Amino acid sequence: MDTDPQGYRIGEIASAAGVTVRTLHHYDEIGLLTASSRTEAGHRIYTDDDLAALYRIAMLRRLGLSLDEVKAALNDPEWDLASTLQTHLAATEARLAAGARLRSHLSVLLSQLDHPDHTGHRFIEVLHDMTAFDNPVRQRISILVYQDLEAGFEFLQHVFGLGPGTIEHDGDGHPVHASLEAGDGVVWLHPETSEFKLASPRTLGAATATMAIMVDDVDAHHALASERGAEIVYPPVDQPYGYREYSARDHEGGLWSFMKALD
């Protein structure tokens, strides 16, 4: 990307990021990404820091965050560029490795077409690699609805051991979004809203889904959750489908299972 003495022009940035100039104008209008300076003619000039912010916006948008959620996340003082780049690098390397495996298996399969009796398991390998390489799904995010979002955030951290996490508030101080790490996944917390017909189990009087979390030690997790006030539905038990598991409810009646595969 070419630079001038003052930084980067908006057209260069839009082309590199795969967005339109209109999109960057909109980001500026809503205060999401404002160019650090302008030329005498009024053209936006972006700095290296602006590019780092745009990279972060692009990453968060790929995770499915709305622009309001991205704006809140950008104000998180705990965010670290280095760790985000490391995560991105690891995901990219995994995708490249999947591509390399697919290329290798395709080459071998092509060379064996004259021997159809030997190609069956090669097709299995190719199909598996195609799934790993081409699957557009990048991450799962579970979203739970709570009547009291802040209390839910505290409960899931303290009693069930999820986290770390963050919680965002609107201009009036009301909690509007929370995020908690859950092993290799993420759990978002959402307040009740009539607009989207979202209600917590406490409001409904019933749970309509169950969260299942894999843990290292089911019995130890059960003991800690019990000590910290979780409502235990049933204690740890070896299930016929191959897992040791216990079930508990959170403070609003949400149903959770904590499990580990049996040896």
Coordinates of C-alpha atoms in Angstrom, one line a residue, residues 88-106 125-126 128-134:
H88 CA -5.7 -14.5 14.1
L89 CA -2.3 -15.9 13.1
A90 CA -3.1 -19.3 14.7
A91 CA -6.4 -19.5 12.9
T92 CA -4.8 -18.6 9.6
E93 CA -2.0 -21.2 10.1
A94 CA -4.7 -23.8 10.8
R95 CA -6.5 -22.9 7.6
L96 CA -3.3 -23.0 5.6
A97 CA -2.5 -26.4 7.1
A98 CA -5.9 -27.7 6.1
G99 CA -5.3 -26.4 2.6
A100 CA -1.9 -28.1 2.4
R101 CA -3.5 -31.4 3.5
L102 CA -6.2 -31.0 0.9
R103 CA -3.7 -30.3 -1.8
S104 CA -1.7 -33.4 -0.9
H105 CA -4.7 -35.7 -0.8
L106 CA -6.0 -34.4 -4.1
E125 CA -9.7 -37.9 3.4
V126 CA -10.5 -35.3 0.7
H128 CA -12.8 -34.4 5.5
D129 CA -10.2 -31.8 4.3
M130 CA -12.8 -30.0 2.2
T131 CA -15.0 -29.6 5.2
A132 CA -12.1 -28.2 7.3
F133 CA -10.9 -25.9 4.6
D134 CA -14.2 -24.6 3.0

